[in-house]
Amino acid sequence: PEGHRNKAIIETLYGCGLRVSELVNLRLTDIHFSEGFVTVTGKGNKQRLVPVSNKALKEIDNYKPYRNSLRVIHDPNIIFLNRRGKKLTRAMIFTIIKDLSAKAGIRKKISPHTFRHSFATHLVEGGADLRAVQEMLGHESILTTEIYTHIDRSFLRDTLLMFHPRA
């Protein structure tokens, strides 16, 4: 059962680029399965809509029967629960990721933030609009998004050559 939960956690972190605090507070009513979006409550209690991958939705669906079979569920709307039916803590998410990366033989230090970083980097490297990435990450400033995604110089040059009329 915890394997299904953990797989859903990883897919949600990577598929939506969530902060750990956003993940642990994610509610069943925040997921709009038919529309393919998640309502995320971020820093400063600000809400945003983030697209969610079909893979993440599938893994959450696979986890729900195990979640619903817990003897006690303290908050029936929280998605990710521990085996005692309580909301997972931020520290527990860090522990889960650390343990799973060790089991996978990954020597590099992996944290929940690694999935958020990879989400943003892969979008930008794939050609996504920086403003769209900013919105999905919930960054107030585009500068934060630029720093966060570590855009390499060749990508910037290619973008200039492709879109600037004087290039």
GROMACS .gro file of C-alpha atoms in nm, residues 41-116:
model
   76
   41THR     CA    1  -0.262   2.643  -0.237
   42GLY     CA    2   0.087   2.789  -0.228
   43LYS     CA    3   0.284   3.048  -0.036
   44GLY     CA    4   0.076   3.322   0.119
   45ASN     CA    5  -0.233   3.104   0.082
   46LYS     CA    6  -0.246   3.194  -0.289
   47GLN     CA    7  -0.425   2.948  -0.512
   48ARG     CA    8  -0.330   2.851  -0.864
   49LEU     CA    9  -0.443   2.594  -1.118
   50VAL     CA   10  -0.173   2.355  -1.235
   51PRO     CA   11  -0.214   2.094  -1.510
   52VAL     CA   12  -0.165   1.742  -1.379
   53SER     CA   13  -0.031   1.459  -1.594
   54ASN     CA   14  -0.242   1.156  -1.677
   55LYS     CA   15   0.033   0.944  -1.518
   56ALA     CA   16  -0.001   1.129  -1.185
   57LEU     CA   17  -0.382   1.099  -1.199
   58LYS     CA   18  -0.351   0.726  -1.270
   59GLU     CA   19  -0.114   0.675  -0.975
   60ILE     CA   20  -0.343   0.871  -0.741
   61ASP     CA   21  -0.634   0.655  -0.860
   62ASN     CA   22  -0.426   0.340  -0.797
   63TYR     CA   23  -0.346   0.464  -0.445
   64LYS     CA   24  -0.702   0.562  -0.344
   65PRO     CA   25  -0.831   0.207  -0.265
   66TYR     CA   26  -0.538   0.152  -0.025
   67ARG     CA   27  -0.584   0.497   0.126
   68ASN     CA   28  -0.957   0.439   0.174
   69SER     CA   29  -0.896   0.101   0.340
   70LEU     CA   30  -0.712   0.261   0.635
   71ARG     CA   31  -0.888   0.183   0.963
   72VAL     CA   32  -0.897   0.551   1.065
   73ILE     CA   33  -0.874   0.860   0.844
   74HIS     CA   34  -0.839   1.178   1.047
   75ASP     CA   35  -0.909   1.417   0.757
   76PRO     CA   36  -1.104   1.243   0.481
   77ASN     CA   37  -1.013   1.513   0.228
   78ILE     CA   38  -0.631   1.496   0.259
   79ILE     CA   39  -0.487   1.276  -0.016
   80PHE     CA   40  -0.155   1.149   0.118
   81LEU     CA   41  -0.180   0.980   0.456
   82ASN     CA   42   0.050   0.781   0.681
   83ARG     CA   43  -0.047   0.432   0.798
   84ARG     CA   44  -0.223   0.584   1.101
   85GLY     CA   45  -0.453   0.784   0.872
   86LYS     CA   46  -0.291   1.121   0.943
   87LYS     CA   47  -0.155   1.378   0.700
   88LEU     CA   48   0.206   1.316   0.604
   89THR     CA   49   0.457   1.570   0.732
   90ARG     CA   50   0.715   1.752   0.523
   91ALA     CA   51   0.988   1.557   0.704
   92MET     CA   52   0.823   1.228   0.612
   93ILE     CA   53   0.819   1.322   0.243
   94PHE     CA   54   1.194   1.396   0.264
   95THR     CA   55   1.250   1.057   0.431
   96ILE     CA   56   1.042   0.873   0.169
   97ILE     CA   57   1.236   1.032  -0.118
   98LYS     CA   58   1.572   0.969   0.051
   99ASP     CA   59   1.487   0.602   0.116
  100LEU     CA   60   1.353   0.540  -0.233
  101SER     CA   61   1.651   0.703  -0.403
  102ALA     CA   62   1.886   0.487  -0.193
  103LYS     CA   63   1.689   0.173  -0.287
  104ALA     CA   64   1.715   0.275  -0.653
  105GLY     CA   65   2.092   0.300  -0.616
  106ILE     CA   66   2.102   0.675  -0.676
  107ARG     CA   67   2.410   0.819  -0.510
  108LYS     CA   68   2.329   1.182  -0.577
  109LYS     CA   69   2.135   1.358  -0.301
  110ILE     CA   70   1.770   1.364  -0.405
  111SER     CA   71   1.504   1.567  -0.226
  112PRO     CA   72   1.140   1.650  -0.301
  113HIS     CA   73   1.266   1.982  -0.440
  114THR     CA   74   1.466   1.786  -0.701
  115PHE     CA   75   1.136   1.688  -0.864
  116ARG     CA   76   1.017   2.050  -0.869
   0.00000   0.00000   0.00000
